[in-house]
Coordinates of C-alpha atoms in Angstrom, one line a residue:
Chain A
M1 CA 82.2 -65.0 -46.1
K2 CA 82.6 -61.3 -46.6
H3 CA 78.4 -60.6 -44.9
D4 CA 80.0 -62.5 -42.3
K5 CA 82.1 -59.9 -41.0
I6 CA 79.1 -57.3 -41.6
E7 CA 76.2 -59.0 -40.2
R8 CA 78.5 -59.6 -36.6
N9 CA 79.2 -56.3 -36.6
V10 CA 76.6 -54.0 -35.0
G11 CA 78.1 -50.9 -35.7
I12 CA 79.3 -51.5 -39.4
L13 CA 75.8 -53.0 -40.2
I14 CA 74.3 -49.4 -38.7
I15 CA 76.4 -47.3 -40.7
L16 CA 76.0 -49.3 -44.0
T17 CA 72.2 -49.5 -43.7
M18 CA 72.1 -45.8 -43.3
L19 CA 74.4 -45.1 -46.1
A20 CA 71.9 -47.5 -48.2
I21 CA 69.1 -46.0 -47.1
S22 CA 70.3 -42.1 -47.4
A23 CA 71.5 -43.1 -51.3
G24 CA 67.8 -42.3 -52.7
G25 CA 67.1 -39.4 -50.7
L26 CA 70.8 -37.9 -51.6
V27 CA 70.2 -38.9 -55.5
E28 CA 66.9 -36.6 -55.1
I29 CA 67.7 -34.0 -53.3
V30 CA 70.9 -32.7 -53.6
P31 CA 70.5 -32.0 -57.1
L32 CA 67.8 -29.2 -56.5
F33 CA 70.2 -27.6 -54.6
F34 CA 72.8 -27.2 -57.6
I35 CA 69.9 -26.8 -60.4
K36 CA 69.3 -23.0 -61.7
E37 CA 66.2 -23.5 -62.5
T38 CA 65.0 -25.2 -59.1
V39 CA 63.6 -21.5 -58.0
E40 CA 61.8 -19.7 -60.6
K41 CA 63.2 -16.0 -60.9
V42 CA 59.7 -14.1 -60.3
D43 CA 59.5 -10.7 -58.5
G44 CA 57.5 -9.7 -55.6
V45 CA 58.6 -12.9 -53.6
R46 CA 59.4 -10.9 -49.3
P47 CA 59.7 -12.8 -46.2
Y48 CA 57.2 -12.4 -43.9
S49 CA 57.0 -9.5 -41.7
P50 CA 56.4 -10.4 -38.0
L51 CA 52.7 -10.0 -37.8
E52 CA 52.1 -12.3 -40.4
L53 CA 55.0 -14.5 -39.1
R54 CA 52.9 -15.3 -36.0
G55 CA 50.3 -15.6 -37.7
R56 CA 52.1 -18.7 -39.6
D57 CA 53.3 -20.3 -36.0
I58 CA 49.5 -19.7 -35.1
Y59 CA 48.8 -21.5 -38.0
I60 CA 51.1 -24.4 -37.4
R61 CA 50.1 -24.2 -33.7
E62 CA 46.7 -25.1 -34.7
G63 CA 47.8 -27.5 -36.9
C64 CA 45.5 -25.6 -39.7
Y65 CA 47.5 -27.8 -42.2
L66 CA 46.3 -31.6 -40.9
C67 CA 43.5 -30.6 -43.1
H68 CA 45.1 -27.4 -44.9
S69 CA 47.2 -28.2 -48.0
Q70 CA 49.2 -24.9 -50.0
M71 CA 50.4 -26.6 -53.0
I72 CA 48.6 -26.6 -55.9
R73 CA 49.3 -28.7 -58.9
P74 CA 49.8 -28.2 -62.7
F75 CA 46.7 -30.2 -63.1
R76 CA 43.3 -28.6 -64.9
D77 CA 41.1 -28.9 -62.2
E78 CA 43.7 -27.9 -59.8
A79 CA 43.8 -24.4 -62.1
L80 CA 40.0 -23.8 -62.4
R81 CA 39.3 -23.9 -58.8
Y82 CA 42.4 -22.3 -56.9
G83 CA 44.4 -20.6 -59.8
H84 CA 47.9 -20.8 -60.6
Y85 CA 50.2 -23.6 -59.8
S86 CA 52.5 -23.2 -57.0
L87 CA 55.7 -22.0 -57.7
A88 CA 59.2 -23.2 -55.5
A89 CA 60.2 -19.7 -55.4
E90 CA 56.8 -18.2 -53.6
S91 CA 57.9 -21.0 -50.6
K92 CA 61.6 -19.8 -50.7
Y93 CA 61.3 -17.8 -47.5
D94 CA 58.8 -20.7 -45.9
H95 CA 60.6 -22.8 -42.9
P96 CA 58.9 -25.6 -42.9
F97 CA 56.7 -25.5 -45.7
Q98 CA 53.3 -25.6 -45.7
W99 CA 52.9 -27.9 -48.9
G100 CA 51.2 -30.3 -46.8
S101 CA 49.4 -33.4 -48.5
K102 CA 45.8 -33.4 -46.6
R103 CA 43.3 -32.2 -48.2
T104 CA 40.2 -32.5 -45.6
G105 CA 39.6 -28.4 -46.8
P106 CA 40.9 -26.6 -49.8
D107 CA 44.3 -25.7 -50.8
L108 CA 45.0 -22.4 -49.2
A109 CA 48.3 -21.5 -51.3
R110 CA 45.6 -18.3 -53.1
V111 CA 43.3 -17.8 -50.5
G112 CA 44.5 -14.0 -49.7
G113 CA 42.7 -11.6 -51.2
K114 CA 39.9 -14.0 -51.4
Y115 CA 37.4 -13.0 -48.7
S116 CA 37.6 -10.2 -46.3
N117 CA 39.4 -9.9 -43.2
D118 CA 35.6 -10.1 -41.9
W119 CA 34.3 -13.4 -43.6
Q120 CA 38.0 -14.4 -42.5
T121 CA 37.5 -13.6 -38.4
Q122 CA 33.7 -14.9 -38.9
H123 CA 35.0 -18.4 -40.7
L124 CA 37.6 -19.4 -38.3
T125 CA 35.2 -18.6 -35.4
A126 CA 32.4 -20.5 -36.4
P127 CA 32.6 -22.1 -39.8
R128 CA 29.2 -23.2 -40.0
S129 CA 27.8 -19.7 -39.9
L130 CA 29.4 -19.0 -42.9
V131 CA 29.7 -22.3 -44.8
P132 CA 26.5 -24.7 -43.2
Q133 CA 28.1 -28.2 -44.0
S134 CA 31.8 -27.4 -43.3
V135 CA 33.6 -29.8 -40.9
M136 CA 36.4 -27.3 -39.9
P137 CA 37.0 -26.6 -36.2
N138 CA 35.6 -23.4 -33.8
Y139 CA 38.8 -22.1 -32.9
P140 CA 36.5 -19.1 -31.3
W141 CA 39.4 -18.5 -29.1
L142 CA 42.3 -16.7 -31.8
S143 CA 39.9 -13.6 -31.4
K144 CA 39.8 -13.7 -27.2
T145 CA 43.4 -13.9 -26.8
E146 CA 45.7 -11.1 -26.9
L147 CA 48.7 -11.8 -29.0
D148 CA 52.1 -12.3 -27.3
Y149 CA 55.0 -11.2 -29.3
S150 CA 57.5 -10.2 -26.4
D151 CA 59.7 -13.0 -28.3
I152 CA 59.2 -12.0 -32.4
Q153 CA 62.9 -10.7 -32.6
G154 CA 63.7 -14.5 -32.0
R155 CA 61.5 -16.0 -34.2
M156 CA 63.4 -13.8 -37.0
K157 CA 66.6 -14.3 -35.5
A158 CA 66.2 -18.0 -36.0
L159 CA 64.4 -18.4 -39.2
R160 CA 67.7 -15.5 -40.2
V161 CA 69.4 -19.2 -39.6
T162 CA 68.0 -20.7 -41.8
G163 CA 68.6 -17.7 -44.6
V164 CA 66.0 -15.9 -44.7
P165 CA 67.5 -12.4 -45.2
Y166 CA 65.9 -10.3 -41.9
S167 CA 68.3 -7.7 -41.4
T168 CA 70.1 -6.9 -37.8
S169 CA 72.8 -4.1 -39.0
K170 CA 72.5 -1.0 -41.3
A171 CA 74.2 -2.4 -44.0
E172 CA 71.9 -5.7 -44.8
F173 CA 69.1 -3.6 -44.6
D174 CA 70.1 -1.4 -47.2
K175 CA 70.7 -4.5 -49.0
N176 CA 67.2 -5.9 -48.7
V177 CA 65.8 -1.9 -49.4
K178 CA 67.7 -2.6 -52.5
E179 CA 66.6 -6.2 -53.0
F180 CA 62.6 -5.7 -52.0
G181 CA 62.1 -1.7 -51.6
E182 CA 62.5 0.2 -48.4
D183 CA 58.4 -0.5 -47.1
T184 CA 59.5 -4.4 -46.7
A185 CA 62.6 -3.6 -45.8
K186 CA 61.9 -1.9 -42.9
N187 CA 59.6 -5.0 -41.5
L188 CA 62.2 -7.1 -42.5
H189 CA 64.6 -5.5 -40.0
I190 CA 64.5 -7.5 -36.6
P191 CA 65.5 -4.6 -33.6
D192 CA 62.3 -2.7 -34.9
A193 CA 59.9 -5.9 -35.3
E194 CA 57.5 -4.7 -32.2
K195 CA 56.4 -1.6 -34.1
N196 CA 56.1 -3.2 -37.3
L197 CA 53.8 -5.8 -35.9
I198 CA 51.5 -3.7 -34.0
A199 CA 51.5 -0.9 -36.8
Q200 CA 50.5 -3.4 -39.3
A201 CA 48.4 -4.8 -37.0
Q202 CA 46.5 -1.0 -36.6
V203 CA 46.2 -0.4 -40.0
G204 CA 45.2 -3.7 -40.9
N205 CA 42.2 -4.5 -38.4
Y206 CA 42.1 -7.8 -39.4
D207 CA 40.1 -9.5 -36.4
T208 CA 37.4 -6.2 -37.3
N209 CA 38.2 -5.2 -33.5
P210 CA 40.6 -2.1 -34.2
D211 CA 40.4 -1.9 -29.8
K212 CA 42.5 -5.2 -29.8
L213 CA 45.6 -7.1 -31.0
T214 CA 44.9 -10.1 -30.6
E215 CA 45.8 -14.0 -32.3
M216 CA 43.1 -13.3 -35.1
D217 CA 44.3 -10.6 -36.1
A218 CA 48.1 -12.5 -36.9
L219 CA 46.6 -15.0 -38.7
V220 CA 44.6 -13.2 -41.1
S221 CA 46.9 -11.4 -42.2
Y222 CA 49.2 -14.4 -42.7
L223 CA 46.0 -16.0 -44.8
Q224 CA 45.3 -12.7 -46.5
L225 CA 49.3 -12.3 -47.7
L226 CA 48.9 -16.1 -49.2
G227 CA 49.7 -16.6 -52.9
T228 CA 49.2 -12.7 -53.4
M229 CA 53.2 -11.6 -53.5
V230 CA 53.4 -13.2 -57.2
D231 CA 51.7 -11.0 -59.6
F232 CA 51.3 -13.9 -62.6
R233 CA 49.5 -11.0 -65.0
K234 CA 52.8 -10.0 -65.9
Y235 CA 54.4 -13.2 -67.0
D236 CA 53.8 -14.9 -70.1
D237 CA 51.1 -17.9 -69.0
D238 CA 54.2 -20.7 -70.1
Y239 CA 57.0 -18.8 -68.8
F240 CA 56.8 -20.7 -65.7
A241 CA 57.2 -23.9 -67.9
K242 CA 60.9 -22.8 -69.3
F243 CA 61.8 -24.3 -65.8
R244 CA 61.0 -27.4 -65.6
Chain B
M1 CA 62.1 -83.2 -36.2
S2 CA 65.6 -82.5 -36.0
Q3 CA 66.1 -85.7 -37.6
D4 CA 65.1 -84.3 -40.6
N5 CA 66.8 -81.2 -40.7
K6 CA 69.7 -83.2 -40.7
K7 CA 69.3 -84.2 -44.3
V8 CA 69.2 -80.7 -45.4
T9 CA 71.7 -81.1 -48.6
T10 CA 70.9 -77.7 -51.1
E11 CA 73.5 -75.3 -50.0
T12 CA 73.4 -73.0 -46.8
T13 CA 74.8 -69.7 -45.5
G14 CA 77.1 -71.1 -43.0
H15 CA 75.5 -69.7 -40.4
V16 CA 74.5 -71.8 -37.8
W17 CA 72.2 -71.5 -34.2
D18 CA 71.5 -73.3 -31.8
E19 CA 73.3 -76.4 -32.5
D20 CA 71.3 -77.5 -35.5
L21 CA 69.4 -74.2 -36.7
Q22 CA 70.6 -73.3 -40.8
E23 CA 69.9 -70.7 -43.3
L24 CA 68.9 -72.4 -46.8
N25 CA 71.0 -70.7 -50.2
N26 CA 68.3 -71.2 -52.3
P27 CA 69.2 -68.7 -55.6
L28 CA 66.3 -66.5 -55.9
P29 CA 62.9 -67.5 -58.4
R30 CA 63.5 -67.0 -62.2
W31 CA 60.4 -64.7 -62.1
W32 CA 62.1 -62.6 -59.4
I33 CA 65.0 -62.4 -60.7
W34 CA 63.3 -60.6 -64.5
G35 CA 60.8 -58.7 -62.8
F36 CA 64.0 -56.8 -61.7
Y37 CA 65.9 -57.0 -65.2
I38 CA 62.8 -55.4 -66.4
T39 CA 63.1 -52.3 -63.7
F40 CA 66.5 -52.0 -65.3
A41 CA 65.3 -51.5 -68.8
F42 CA 62.4 -49.3 -68.1
A43 CA 63.9 -47.4 -66.4
L44 CA 66.8 -47.3 -69.2
I45 CA 63.5 -46.8 -71.5
Y46 CA 62.4 -43.7 -69.0
W47 CA 65.4 -41.7 -69.1
L48 CA 65.1 -41.5 -73.2
F49 CA 61.6 -40.3 -72.7
Y50 CA 61.8 -38.6 -69.6
P51 CA 63.3 -35.5 -67.2
A52 CA 65.4 -37.6 -65.5
W53 CA 69.0 -37.2 -64.1
P54 CA 71.0 -34.1 -63.0
I55 CA 74.4 -32.8 -64.5
A56 CA 76.0 -30.1 -62.8
N57 CA 73.7 -26.9 -62.6
T58 CA 70.7 -28.7 -64.6
Y59 CA 69.6 -32.1 -66.1
T60 CA 68.9 -34.4 -68.3
K61 CA 65.6 -34.0 -70.8
G62 CA 64.7 -37.3 -72.4
V63 CA 66.9 -37.1 -76.4
P64 CA 65.3 -33.9 -78.1
G65 CA 62.1 -34.7 -80.0
L66 CA 61.4 -37.7 -78.4
N67 CA 58.3 -37.1 -76.4
N68 CA 57.9 -33.2 -76.9
V69 CA 54.4 -31.1 -76.3
T70 CA 53.8 -29.0 -78.3
Y71 CA 51.1 -25.7 -77.0
V72 CA 49.7 -22.4 -77.5
A73 CA 51.1 -19.9 -75.0
T74 CA 49.7 -16.4 -74.8
K75 CA 51.8 -14.0 -74.6
V76 CA 51.2 -10.6 -71.6
D77 CA 51.0 -8.3 -74.6
G78 CA 47.6 -11.3 -75.9
T79 CA 49.5 -12.6 -78.6
Q80 CA 49.8 -16.1 -79.4
E81 CA 52.4 -18.6 -80.0
T82 CA 52.9 -22.2 -80.6
K83 CA 55.9 -23.9 -78.7
T84 CA 57.0 -27.4 -78.8
T85 CA 59.4 -28.5 -75.2
H86 CA 60.7 -31.2 -73.4
W87 CA 57.8 -33.3 -71.7
N88 CA 56.7 -31.7 -68.6
M89 CA 54.1 -31.8 -66.3
R90 CA 53.8 -27.7 -66.6
S91 CA 54.2 -27.6 -70.6
K92 CA 51.5 -30.6 -69.9
L93 CA 49.0 -28.2 -68.0
M94 CA 49.5 -25.8 -71.0
V95 CA 47.8 -28.3 -73.7
E96 CA 45.5 -29.3 -70.6
M97 CA 44.4 -25.6 -70.3
N98 CA 44.7 -25.4 -74.6
E99 CA 42.1 -28.4 -75.2
L100 CA 39.3 -27.1 -72.2
H101 CA 40.0 -23.7 -74.0
K102 CA 38.9 -25.1 -77.0
E103 CA 35.5 -26.4 -75.6
Q104 CA 34.3 -23.3 -73.7
K105 CA 36.1 -20.7 -76.2
P106 CA 33.2 -21.3 -78.6
Y107 CA 30.8 -20.3 -75.5
F108 CA 32.8 -17.7 -73.6
D109 CA 33.5 -15.8 -77.5
K110 CA 29.8 -15.7 -77.5
V111 CA 29.1 -14.6 -74.0
A112 CA 32.5 -11.7 -74.6
G113 CA 30.9 -10.6 -78.5
K114 CA 27.2 -10.2 -77.2
S115 CA 25.3 -7.9 -75.0
F116 CA 24.2 -8.6 -72.0
E117 CA 21.0 -8.1 -73.0
D118 CA 21.6 -10.5 -76.3
V119 CA 23.3 -13.4 -73.9
S120 CA 19.9 -13.3 -71.8
K121 CA 17.7 -14.0 -74.3
D122 CA 19.6 -17.3 -76.5
A123 CA 18.4 -20.1 -74.4
E124 CA 21.3 -22.4 -75.6
L125 CA 24.1 -19.9 -74.1
M126 CA 22.1 -19.6 -71.3
Q127 CA 22.3 -22.8 -70.2
F128 CA 26.2 -22.5 -70.4
V129 CA 26.2 -19.4 -68.3
N130 CA 23.6 -21.4 -66.0
S131 CA 26.1 -24.6 -65.6
A132 CA 29.7 -22.5 -65.9
G133 CA 28.5 -19.7 -63.1
K134 CA 27.5 -22.5 -61.1
T135 CA 30.5 -23.8 -60.5
L136 CA 32.5 -20.0 -60.6
F137 CA 29.6 -18.7 -57.9
S138 CA 30.4 -21.8 -55.5
D139 CA 33.6 -21.3 -55.9
N140 CA 34.1 -17.9 -55.3
C141 CA 30.9 -16.5 -54.4
A142 CA 28.7 -18.8 -52.3
P143 CA 31.0 -18.9 -48.8
C144 CA 29.3 -14.9 -48.8
H145 CA 26.6 -14.7 -50.4
Q146 CA 25.5 -18.5 -49.5
A147 CA 24.9 -21.2 -51.7
G148 CA 21.8 -19.8 -53.7
G149 CA 23.0 -16.1 -52.8
Q150 CA 20.3 -15.9 -50.8
G151 CA 23.1 -13.4 -48.5
K152 CA 23.3 -13.3 -44.7
V153 CA 22.4 -10.9 -42.6
K154 CA 24.7 -9.1 -40.8
F155 CA 26.9 -10.6 -43.5
A156 CA 26.8 -10.3 -47.2
P157 CA 23.1 -9.2 -48.8
N158 CA 21.0 -11.2 -51.0
L159 CA 21.7 -11.4 -54.7
T160 CA 18.3 -12.7 -55.5
D161 CA 15.8 -9.8 -54.7
D162 CA 14.9 -6.9 -56.3
Y163 CA 17.1 -4.5 -54.6
W164 CA 20.7 -3.4 -55.8
Q165 CA 22.5 -1.6 -52.9
Y166 CA 24.8 -0.7 -55.7
G167 CA 22.7 -0.9 -58.7
G168 CA 20.8 -3.7 -60.9
T169 CA 21.9 -3.2 -64.1
Y170 CA 24.2 -5.3 -65.7
E171 CA 26.7 -2.8 -65.9
N172 CA 26.4 -1.8 -62.5
I173 CA 26.3 -5.2 -61.1
Q174 CA 29.9 -6.1 -63.9
T175 CA 31.7 -3.2 -61.9
T176 CA 30.8 -4.6 -58.2
I177 CA 32.5 -7.5 -59.4
V178 CA 34.9 -6.4 -60.9
G179 CA 36.5 -3.2 -58.3
G180 CA 35.1 -5.0 -55.0
R181 CA 32.8 -2.9 -53.1
H182 CA 33.6 -1.6 -49.7
G183 CA 30.1 0.5 -47.8
V184 CA 31.2 2.5 -45.2
M185 CA 28.9 3.6 -42.5
P186 CA 29.7 6.5 -40.4
A187 CA 29.7 6.1 -36.1
F188 CA 27.7 8.5 -35.0
K189 CA 28.5 7.8 -31.5
A190 CA 30.4 11.2 -30.8
I191 CA 28.2 13.3 -32.8
L192 CA 24.9 12.2 -31.9
S193 CA 23.5 12.4 -28.0
D194 CA 21.6 8.9 -26.6
A195 CA 18.2 10.5 -26.3
E196 CA 19.3 11.7 -30.5
L197 CA 20.3 8.6 -31.0
T198 CA 17.2 6.8 -30.0
E199 CA 14.7 9.0 -32.0
V200 CA 16.2 8.9 -35.5
S201 CA 16.3 5.4 -35.0
H202 CA 12.7 5.7 -34.4
Y203 CA 12.4 7.7 -37.4
V204 CA 14.5 5.0 -40.0
L205 CA 11.7 2.3 -38.6
S206 CA 9.0 4.3 -39.3
L207 CA 10.1 4.9 -43.0
S208 CA 9.9 0.6 -43.7
G209 CA 6.1 0.6 -41.8
E210 CA 8.0 -1.1 -38.6
P211 CA 6.8 0.2 -35.3
H212 CA 7.7 2.8 -33.8
N213 CA 7.0 5.7 -31.5
A214 CA 5.9 8.4 -34.0
A215 CA 6.3 11.8 -31.4
A216 CA 10.4 10.6 -31.1
A217 CA 10.4 9.8 -35.0
K218 CA 9.1 13.3 -36.0
L219 CA 11.9 14.8 -34.1
G220 CA 14.1 12.0 -35.9
D221 CA 12.9 13.3 -38.8
A222 CA 15.1 16.2 -38.3
I223 CA 17.8 15.3 -36.9
F224 CA 18.2 12.7 -40.6
H225 CA 17.5 15.8 -42.6
G226 CA 19.6 18.0 -40.0
D227 CA 22.8 19.6 -41.0
K228 CA 24.8 18.0 -37.8
A229 CA 24.4 14.2 -38.7
G230 CA 23.5 14.8 -42.1
C231 CA 22.1 11.1 -43.0
Y232 CA 19.9 12.8 -45.8
A233 CA 23.5 13.6 -47.7
C234 CA 24.6 10.0 -47.9
H235 CA 21.6 8.7 -47.9
G236 CA 19.4 11.2 -49.9
V237 CA 16.5 13.3 -48.7
E238 CA 13.8 10.5 -49.5
A239 CA 16.2 8.2 -47.7
K240 CA 16.2 5.9 -50.8
G241 CA 19.6 5.7 -51.0
N242 CA 22.9 6.1 -53.3
I243 CA 24.1 3.4 -55.5
A244 CA 27.2 5.8 -56.6
M245 CA 28.1 5.1 -52.8
G246 CA 25.8 1.8 -51.7
S247 CA 24.0 3.9 -48.8
A248 CA 21.1 1.4 -48.2
N249 CA 17.6 1.8 -49.1
L250 CA 15.7 2.9 -45.5
T251 CA 12.4 2.5 -46.5
D252 CA 12.3 -1.1 -47.6
K253 CA 12.0 -4.4 -45.9
I254 CA 15.3 -5.0 -46.9
W255 CA 17.5 -4.9 -44.1
L256 CA 21.6 -5.7 -44.4
W257 CA 23.2 -4.9 -41.4
P258 CA 20.3 -4.2 -38.6
D259 CA 18.5 -7.7 -38.1
V260 CA 15.2 -5.6 -38.1
L261 CA 13.3 -8.7 -39.2
G262 CA 14.6 -11.3 -37.5
A263 CA 13.7 -9.0 -34.3
K264 CA 11.2 -10.2 -32.8
T265 CA 10.0 -7.1 -30.1
P266 CA 9.6 -3.6 -31.0
E267 CA 12.3 -2.4 -28.0
A268 CA 14.7 -5.0 -29.9
K269 CA 13.9 -3.5 -33.7
L270 CA 15.3 -0.3 -32.0
G271 CA 18.2 -1.7 -30.0
E272 CA 19.0 -3.3 -33.6
V273 CA 19.1 0.1 -35.6
K274 CA 20.1 2.3 -32.9
T275 CA 23.2 0.1 -32.1
L276 CA 24.4 0.1 -36.1
I277 CA 23.6 4.2 -36.3
Y278 CA 25.7 4.1 -33.2
G279 CA 28.6 2.6 -33.9
G280 CA 28.6 2.6 -37.7
M281 CA 29.6 -0.2 -40.4
D282 CA 32.6 -0.7 -42.5
K283 CA 32.7 -4.7 -42.3
G284 CA 30.8 -4.9 -45.8
V285 CA 33.7 -5.7 -48.5
M286 CA 32.8 -7.1 -51.6
P287 CA 35.8 -8.2 -52.8
V288 CA 37.6 -7.3 -55.7
W289 CA 37.7 -10.0 -58.4
E290 CA 39.6 -8.8 -61.5
T291 CA 42.6 -10.1 -60.1
R292 CA 41.7 -13.5 -60.1
L293 CA 38.9 -14.3 -62.8
K294 CA 39.1 -13.7 -66.0
P295 CA 37.2 -10.4 -67.9
E296 CA 34.8 -13.2 -69.7
Q297 CA 33.9 -15.2 -66.9
I298 CA 33.5 -11.9 -64.5
K299 CA 30.9 -11.6 -67.4
L300 CA 28.9 -14.6 -67.4
L301 CA 28.8 -14.5 -63.6
T302 CA 27.5 -11.2 -64.3
V303 CA 24.7 -12.6 -66.2
Y304 CA 24.7 -15.3 -63.7
V305 CA 23.2 -13.5 -60.7
H306 CA 21.2 -10.9 -62.7
D307 CA 19.3 -13.6 -64.9
S308 CA 20.0 -16.6 -63.2
L309 CA 19.7 -16.0 -59.3
G310 CA 16.8 -14.4 -60.3
G311 CA 17.5 -10.8 -58.8
G312 CA 18.0 -8.4 -61.9
K313 CA 16.1 -5.0 -63.1

């Protein structure tokens, strides 16, 4: 009996079981890499600046994704409350993406620009001071803790490995200028990361405290960017339907 | 027990453990097998109707014409076009939004087509303004201006009172919502001495009848209207404010940044005002809404804020 051989040989059993299980995943995921329409053609999407990247890492560290999704689905109620549905293109530089699936709090995919920096800072420090019925935890340490950006270049290099076009050489920089414009390209240049990070924090003053560069600066700069990269007014309202 | 087991007559898999432990090889139940076949049939039919199989760099989109979605698209230039495509979620959403639009359009058209005053007089339309406005306000404005629009000291102004920093006409309020506002009160720590700061604070308190030292306030009056500090240039000679830049009216009992009403003692009140003048204030940011809300939604919110929150004038 053929079964007999498989069932009595643990090695073969493990390998064949794994093959059988991965078939489903492979059939669903692999083709997405080859289908042209998966990632929509759209202007404006760019990788994070060093400061925003640190903010994203703090977002992950604090586990914000456990209560907040960043994925507006193409449903009427979500369109009304959160705005345009999320595009695959909008998270193409996100590794890992923050789509999430748990919504204890509202979706954050388009929260950028919705509130002022002052609101974000105050809300993260003490959510109930602004939204009395909120169940979101207080994060008072964010505006007290100085931002550690000593390893920012390492963080960018790691993302580079996954294909995010942070530049190290002049040639790569020039390529970014062509693709994203000069201002953005400067922010993507790894050797200047610290300088750019400090400059953005000073100009933006995200934590509303100009004297200190804190984790709050980074996190708020990230939140203020969410969902703002694509200007949907430039597209017909069904433009993105043709990619599905 | 072991006696009974040996009597097994159905086919077994042939495995034997512990001398007499065997595995029966009964056929699967009929209902289960049929259920299994039905899922195959379901999948086949599904492939005909919905996007399914990847092929090279695209995928099957169902048999053309079998399961189409028809919707009205609005182009960037405002023109509309009816389109038909294969079934997909994003086109289905277009259909849902078309339907919603159809339900609400007559009302929104009325709001958009009438003057603010006429909307406000139309009781039936105001019912729509109230319900749609409440939702829009809770989703977008309440986190700052609070659920009823009563505002929050040191954070965002009260929208239910009769005082408007940036003007309380429909047009003023609409401008505020469309483009946002950012009032900047400069810091005077480098311009005025500590004594001068105290004096001008006494003067500010005197303007709205708060407890103050009259002699100090008199000196403060001169500072307020002098050119070194130049308070009058922004707040006006009568200190009634200027709605073009949102410089506050200092003669009323309404305070946004110094918590004068909340402070219990005269010293605390003075401290609140002095701190503000010393350090200035640039946190008052009312976000821009024209990029998030549609013009007709903003117009509706304007009426809601002006009429329904009860603060318009």
